[in-house]
Short mmCIF file of C-alpha atoms in Angstrom, two decimals:
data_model
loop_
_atom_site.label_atom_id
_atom_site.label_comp_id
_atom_site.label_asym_id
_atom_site.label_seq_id
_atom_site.Cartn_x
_atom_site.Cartn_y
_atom_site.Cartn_z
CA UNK A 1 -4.25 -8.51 44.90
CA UNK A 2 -7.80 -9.38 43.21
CA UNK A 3 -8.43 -5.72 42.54
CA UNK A 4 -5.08 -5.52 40.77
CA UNK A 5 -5.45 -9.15 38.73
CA UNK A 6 -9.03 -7.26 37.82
CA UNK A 7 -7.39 -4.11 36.39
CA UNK A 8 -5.05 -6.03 34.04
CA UNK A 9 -6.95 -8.45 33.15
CA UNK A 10 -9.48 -5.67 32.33
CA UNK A 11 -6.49 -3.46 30.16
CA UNK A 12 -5.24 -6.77 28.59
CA UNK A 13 -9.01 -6.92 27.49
CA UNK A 14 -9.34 -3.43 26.11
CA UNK A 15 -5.90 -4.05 24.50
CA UNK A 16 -7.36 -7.16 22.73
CA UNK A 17 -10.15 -4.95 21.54
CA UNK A 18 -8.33 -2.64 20.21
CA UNK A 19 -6.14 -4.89 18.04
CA UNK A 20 -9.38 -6.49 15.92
CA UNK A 21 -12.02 -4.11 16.40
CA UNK A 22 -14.29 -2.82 13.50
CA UNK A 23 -15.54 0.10 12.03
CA UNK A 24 -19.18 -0.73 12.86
CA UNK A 25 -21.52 1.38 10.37
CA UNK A 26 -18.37 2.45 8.05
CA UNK A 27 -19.13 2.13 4.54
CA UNK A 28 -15.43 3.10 3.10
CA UNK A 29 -14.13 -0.85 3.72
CA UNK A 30 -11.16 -2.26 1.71
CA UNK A 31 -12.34 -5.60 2.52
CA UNK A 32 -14.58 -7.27 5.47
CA UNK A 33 -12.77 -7.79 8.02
CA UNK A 34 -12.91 -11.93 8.91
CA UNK A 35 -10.74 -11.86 12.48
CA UNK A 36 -9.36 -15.93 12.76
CA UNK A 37 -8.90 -17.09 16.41
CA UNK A 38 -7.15 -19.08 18.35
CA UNK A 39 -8.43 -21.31 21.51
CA UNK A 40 -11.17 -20.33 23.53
CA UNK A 41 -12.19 -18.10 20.53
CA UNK A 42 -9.56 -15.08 21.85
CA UNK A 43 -7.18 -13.42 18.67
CA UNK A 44 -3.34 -13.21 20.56
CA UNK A 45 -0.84 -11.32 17.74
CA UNK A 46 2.62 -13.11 17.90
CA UNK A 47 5.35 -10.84 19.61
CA UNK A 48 7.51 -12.09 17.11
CA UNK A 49 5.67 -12.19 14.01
CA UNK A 50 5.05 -7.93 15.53
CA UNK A 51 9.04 -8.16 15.27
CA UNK A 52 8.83 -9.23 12.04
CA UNK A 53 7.04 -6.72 10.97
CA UNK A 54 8.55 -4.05 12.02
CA UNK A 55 11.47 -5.51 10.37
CA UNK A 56 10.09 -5.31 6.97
CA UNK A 57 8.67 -2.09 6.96
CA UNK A 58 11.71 -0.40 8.27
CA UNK A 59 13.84 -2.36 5.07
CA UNK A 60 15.88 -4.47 8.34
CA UNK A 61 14.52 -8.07 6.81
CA UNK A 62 14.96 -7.56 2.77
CA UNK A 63 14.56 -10.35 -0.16
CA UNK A 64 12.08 -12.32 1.82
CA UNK A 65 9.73 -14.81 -0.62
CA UNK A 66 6.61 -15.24 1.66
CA UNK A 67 5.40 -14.70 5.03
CA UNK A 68 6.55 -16.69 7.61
CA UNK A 69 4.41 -19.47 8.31
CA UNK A 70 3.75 -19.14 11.80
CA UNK A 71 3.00 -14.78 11.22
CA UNK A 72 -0.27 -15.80 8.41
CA UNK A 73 -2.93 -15.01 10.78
CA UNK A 74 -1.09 -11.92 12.14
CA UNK A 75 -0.53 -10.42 8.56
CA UNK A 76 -4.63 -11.64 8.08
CA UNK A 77 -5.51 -9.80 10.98
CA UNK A 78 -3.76 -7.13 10.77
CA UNK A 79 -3.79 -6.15 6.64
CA UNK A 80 -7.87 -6.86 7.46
CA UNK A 81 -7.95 -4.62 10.72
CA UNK A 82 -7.98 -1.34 11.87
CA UNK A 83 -4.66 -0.68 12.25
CA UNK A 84 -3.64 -0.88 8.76
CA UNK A 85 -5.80 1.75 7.91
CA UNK A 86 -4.45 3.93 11.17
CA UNK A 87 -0.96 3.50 9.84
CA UNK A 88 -2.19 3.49 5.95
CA UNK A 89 -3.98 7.11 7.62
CA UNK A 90 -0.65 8.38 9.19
CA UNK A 91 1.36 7.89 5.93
CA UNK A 92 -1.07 10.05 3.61
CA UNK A 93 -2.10 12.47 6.17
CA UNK A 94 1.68 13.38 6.55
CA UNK A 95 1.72 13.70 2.87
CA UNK A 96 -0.84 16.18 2.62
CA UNK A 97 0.89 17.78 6.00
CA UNK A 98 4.04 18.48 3.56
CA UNK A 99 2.18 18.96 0.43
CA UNK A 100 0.28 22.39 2.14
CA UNK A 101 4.02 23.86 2.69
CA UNK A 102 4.77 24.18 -0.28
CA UNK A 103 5.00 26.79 -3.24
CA UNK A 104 2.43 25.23 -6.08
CA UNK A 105 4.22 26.62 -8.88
CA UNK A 106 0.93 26.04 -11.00
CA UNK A 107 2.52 25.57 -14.41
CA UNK A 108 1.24 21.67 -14.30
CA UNK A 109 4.77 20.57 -13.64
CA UNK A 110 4.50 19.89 -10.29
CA UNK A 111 3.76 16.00 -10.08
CA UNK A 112 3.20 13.36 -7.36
CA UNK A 113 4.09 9.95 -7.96
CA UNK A 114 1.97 7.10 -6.82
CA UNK A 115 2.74 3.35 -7.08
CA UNK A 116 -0.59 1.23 -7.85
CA UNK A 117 -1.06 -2.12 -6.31
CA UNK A 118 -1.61 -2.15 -2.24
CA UNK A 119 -1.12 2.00 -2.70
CA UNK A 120 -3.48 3.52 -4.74
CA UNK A 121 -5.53 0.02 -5.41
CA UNK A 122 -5.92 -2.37 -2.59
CA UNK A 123 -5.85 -6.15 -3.59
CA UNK A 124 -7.24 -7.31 -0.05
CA UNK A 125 -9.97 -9.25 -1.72
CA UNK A 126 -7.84 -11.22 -3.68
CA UNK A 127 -5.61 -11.79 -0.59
CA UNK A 128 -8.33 -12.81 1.77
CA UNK A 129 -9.22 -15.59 -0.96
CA UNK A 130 -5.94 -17.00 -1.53
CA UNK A 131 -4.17 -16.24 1.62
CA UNK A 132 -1.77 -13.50 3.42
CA UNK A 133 1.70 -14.40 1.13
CA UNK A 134 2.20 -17.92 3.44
CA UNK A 135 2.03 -19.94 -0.59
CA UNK A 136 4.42 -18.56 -3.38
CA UNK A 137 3.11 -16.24 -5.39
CA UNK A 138 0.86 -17.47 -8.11
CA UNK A 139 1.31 -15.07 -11.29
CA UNK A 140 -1.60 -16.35 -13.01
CA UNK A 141 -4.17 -16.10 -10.49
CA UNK A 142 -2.96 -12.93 -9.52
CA UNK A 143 -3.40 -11.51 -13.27
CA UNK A 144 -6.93 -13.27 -13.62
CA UNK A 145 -7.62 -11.24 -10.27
CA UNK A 146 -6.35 -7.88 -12.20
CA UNK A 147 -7.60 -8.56 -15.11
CA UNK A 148 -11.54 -7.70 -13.39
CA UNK A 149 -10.17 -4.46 -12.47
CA UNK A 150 -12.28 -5.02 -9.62
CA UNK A 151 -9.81 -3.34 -6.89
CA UNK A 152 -11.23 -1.18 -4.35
CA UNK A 153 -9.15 2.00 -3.70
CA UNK A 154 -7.04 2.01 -0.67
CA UNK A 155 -9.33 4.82 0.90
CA UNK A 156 -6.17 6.65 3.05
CA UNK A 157 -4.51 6.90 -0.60
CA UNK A 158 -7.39 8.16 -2.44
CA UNK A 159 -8.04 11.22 -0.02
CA UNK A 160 -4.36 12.42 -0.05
CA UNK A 161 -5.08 11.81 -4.25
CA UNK A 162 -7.63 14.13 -3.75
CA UNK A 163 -6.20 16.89 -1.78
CA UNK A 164 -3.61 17.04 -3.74
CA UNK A 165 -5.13 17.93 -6.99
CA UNK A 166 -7.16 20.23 -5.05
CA UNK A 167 -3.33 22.16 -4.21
CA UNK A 168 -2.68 22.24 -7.79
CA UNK A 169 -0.12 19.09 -8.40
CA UNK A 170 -0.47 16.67 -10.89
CA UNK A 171 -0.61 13.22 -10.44
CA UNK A 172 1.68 9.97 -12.03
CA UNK A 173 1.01 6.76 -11.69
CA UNK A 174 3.44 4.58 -12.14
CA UNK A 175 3.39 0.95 -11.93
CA UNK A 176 4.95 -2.51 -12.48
CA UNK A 177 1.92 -3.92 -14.20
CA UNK A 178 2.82 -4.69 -17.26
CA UNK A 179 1.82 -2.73 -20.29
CA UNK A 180 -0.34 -5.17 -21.56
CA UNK A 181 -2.93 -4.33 -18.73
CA UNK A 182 -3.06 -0.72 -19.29
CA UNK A 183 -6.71 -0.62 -20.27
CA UNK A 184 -7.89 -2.61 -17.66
CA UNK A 185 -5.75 -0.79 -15.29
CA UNK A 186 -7.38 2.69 -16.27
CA UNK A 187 -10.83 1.34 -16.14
CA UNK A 188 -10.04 -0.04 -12.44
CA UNK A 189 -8.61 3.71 -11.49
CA UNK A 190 -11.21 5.73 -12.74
CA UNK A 191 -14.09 2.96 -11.45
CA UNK A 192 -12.45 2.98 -7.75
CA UNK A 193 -12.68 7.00 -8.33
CA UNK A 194 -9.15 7.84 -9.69
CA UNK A 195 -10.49 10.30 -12.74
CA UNK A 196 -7.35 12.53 -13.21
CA UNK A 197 -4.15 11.92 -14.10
CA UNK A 198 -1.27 13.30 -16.03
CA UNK A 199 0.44 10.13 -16.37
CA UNK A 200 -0.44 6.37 -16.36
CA UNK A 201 2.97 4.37 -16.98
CA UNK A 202 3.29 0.58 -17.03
CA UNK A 203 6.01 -1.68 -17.02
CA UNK A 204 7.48 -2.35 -20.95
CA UNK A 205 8.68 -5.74 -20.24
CA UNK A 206 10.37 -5.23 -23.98
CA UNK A 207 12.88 -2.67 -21.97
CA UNK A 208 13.04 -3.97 -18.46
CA UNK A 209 12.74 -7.74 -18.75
CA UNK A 210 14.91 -9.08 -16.20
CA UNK A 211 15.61 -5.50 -14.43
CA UNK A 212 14.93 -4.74 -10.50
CA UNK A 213 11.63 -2.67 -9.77
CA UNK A 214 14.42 -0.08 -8.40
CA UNK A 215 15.86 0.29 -11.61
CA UNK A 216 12.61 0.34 -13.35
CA UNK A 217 11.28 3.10 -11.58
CA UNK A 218 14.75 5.23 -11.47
CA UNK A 219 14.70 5.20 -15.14
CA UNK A 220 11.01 6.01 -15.76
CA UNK A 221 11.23 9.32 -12.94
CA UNK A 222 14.20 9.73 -14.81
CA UNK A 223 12.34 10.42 -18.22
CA UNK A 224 9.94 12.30 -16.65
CA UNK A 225 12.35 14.61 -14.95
CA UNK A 226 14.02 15.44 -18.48
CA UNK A 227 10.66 16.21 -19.72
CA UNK A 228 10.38 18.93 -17.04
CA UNK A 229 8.05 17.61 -14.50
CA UNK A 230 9.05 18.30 -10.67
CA UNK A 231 8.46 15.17 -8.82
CA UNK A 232 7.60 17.07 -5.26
CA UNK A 233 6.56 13.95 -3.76
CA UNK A 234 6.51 10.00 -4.55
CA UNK A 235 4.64 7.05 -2.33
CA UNK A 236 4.62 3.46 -2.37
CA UNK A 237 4.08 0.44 -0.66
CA UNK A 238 7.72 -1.03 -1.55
CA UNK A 239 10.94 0.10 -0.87
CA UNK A 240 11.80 -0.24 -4.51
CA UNK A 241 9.05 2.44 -5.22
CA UNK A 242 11.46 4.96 -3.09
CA UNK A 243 14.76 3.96 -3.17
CA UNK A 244 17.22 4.17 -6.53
CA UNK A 245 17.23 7.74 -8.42
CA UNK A 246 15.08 10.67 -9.22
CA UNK A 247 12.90 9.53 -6.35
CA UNK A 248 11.26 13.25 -5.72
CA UNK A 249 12.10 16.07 -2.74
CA UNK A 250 10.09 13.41 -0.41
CA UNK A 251 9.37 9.99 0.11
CA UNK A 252 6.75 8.14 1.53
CA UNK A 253 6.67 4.41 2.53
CA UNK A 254 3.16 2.89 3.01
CA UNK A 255 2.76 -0.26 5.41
CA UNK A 256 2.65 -4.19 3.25
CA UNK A 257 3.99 -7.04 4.84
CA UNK A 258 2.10 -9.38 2.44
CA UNK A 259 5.24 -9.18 -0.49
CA UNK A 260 8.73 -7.72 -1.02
CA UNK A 261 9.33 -6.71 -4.71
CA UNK A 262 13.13 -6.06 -5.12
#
C-alpha cells in the first residue's frame, strides 16, 4: 500500500510539473512566465475552469464578456505556460503540414490570411499587467498598450509565417484594429520580424461601425477574392476570424480563452 501511495503521489508530482514548467535557457518567450499558487505554495488547475476551456475553444460556450472569476489564475497560468505554446505549436505546425500538399501556383495569388492580435502579435504583456479578462475590457488602456507597438510575435505564428513565404504564398493580414492604427501596426509587424506582406487591412469603422467581426471579415475576403487572390488558408484566434464567408479552402483556430469577439 505505501509503495503504491509513493507511485501516485510521485505521477501526481510529475503531472504538476508538467502543467507550469519553463523553458529554462529559451530565449523565444512571449512573456515571463509568473506561475501564482495556491496553499502550501503547490499550482492545482480547476477541473472546471479545464471544462471551461475546452468549451470556448471548441465554440460550445459563445458571447461570454470575461473570464469567469474563479478560472483567472488558470487562464494566467496557462496563456503564461507551456502549454499554450504546445497547442499554439500544434495549430501552425498543421498549417505548414497542409500548406506542403499543395500546388503553389506561383502567380502571387495564392494568399494566407492571418488575424493580428493573440495570432500573429501576442499581447501577453499587456495581459499579465492588467489581468487574464476577470475586469471588462478597458478600450483605452488597451489602445495606449497598442499604440507602443511593442507586441512580441506569437513565435508558433511567426515560423508557419515564415515557411510559408518560403512555399511561395503570399501573406494578408487582416485585422480589427482600426484604421487609424495602421502605422503603428506596421511598425509593430515588421519590428516583431513580420517584413513581407501583400496585404495589411484594418478595420474602416466609417463602413463597419456597428457590424459583427464575422461580417467584417466575410466582406473584406470577399473583396479580395474578386480581386483574384486564392485564399488557400486563413488562421485566427477567434471564431469570427473563420466562420462567415470566403473563409479560404482551410481553417485554422488558434487557442485564447482571455476574450470572445463576436
Amino acid at each position: 500500500m505505501k509503495i503504491f501511495l509513493f507511485l501516485f503521489v510521485t505521477l501526481l508530482a510529475t503531472c504538476h510539473g508538467d502543467v507550469v514548467s519553463h523553458e529554462h535557457g529559451s530565449t523565444n518567450k512571449i512573456f515571463p512566465l509568473r506561475i501564482k499558487t495556491g496553499p502550501g505554495g503547490h499550482y492545482i488547475p480547476e477541473v472546471s475552469c479545464s471544462s471551461w476551456r475546452l468549451g470556448v475553444e471548441t465554440h460550445n460556450v459563445i458571447n461570454w464578456k470575461t473570464v469567469p472569476l474563479e478560472c483567472e489564475t488558470y487562464v494566467g497560468n496557462y496563456m503564461l505556460g507551456d502549454q499554450y505554446r504546445a497547442d499554439s505549436k500544434t495549430v501552425n505546425r498543421e498549417g505548414y503540414y497542409y500548406a506542403k500538399t499543395l500546388n503553389i501556383s506561383g502567380d502571387g495569388k495564392d494568399i494566407w490570411v492571418f488575424d493580428i492580435d493573440e495570432t500573429s502579435l501576442s499581447n501577453l504583456p499587456y495581459y499579465a499587467k492588467h489581468g487574464f479578462g476577470v475586469n471588462p475590457y478597458n478600450d483605452t488602456s488597451f489602445n495606449e498598450w497598442v499604440d507602443l507597438g511593442k507586441a512580441p510575435a506569437l513565435p508558433e505564428s511567426q515560423k508557419l509565417y515564415k515557411k510559408l513565404l518560403s512555399l511561395g504564398v503570399k501573406i494578408v493580414f487582416l485585422t480589427g484594429r482600426p484604421l487609424k492604427q495602421t502605422d503603428i501596426t506596421a511598425k509593430n509587424l515588421k519590428l516583431a520580424g513580420y517584413h513581407t506582406w501583400e496585404k495589411l487591412i484594418l478595420k474602416d469603422l466609417s463602413i463597419y461601425h456597428g457590424k459583427t467581426a464575422v461580417t467584417y471579415k466575410s466582406s473584406e475576403r470577399k473583396k479580395l477574392e474578386k480581386e483574384g487572390y486564392r485564399i488557400i488558408g486563413n488562421v485566427g484566434d477567434q471564431w469570427s476570424d473563420i466562420l462567415g464567408t470566403n473563409t479560404g479552402d482551410r481553417t485554422f483556430k488558434l487557442p485564447d480563452p482571455i476574450y470572445y469577439i463576436a
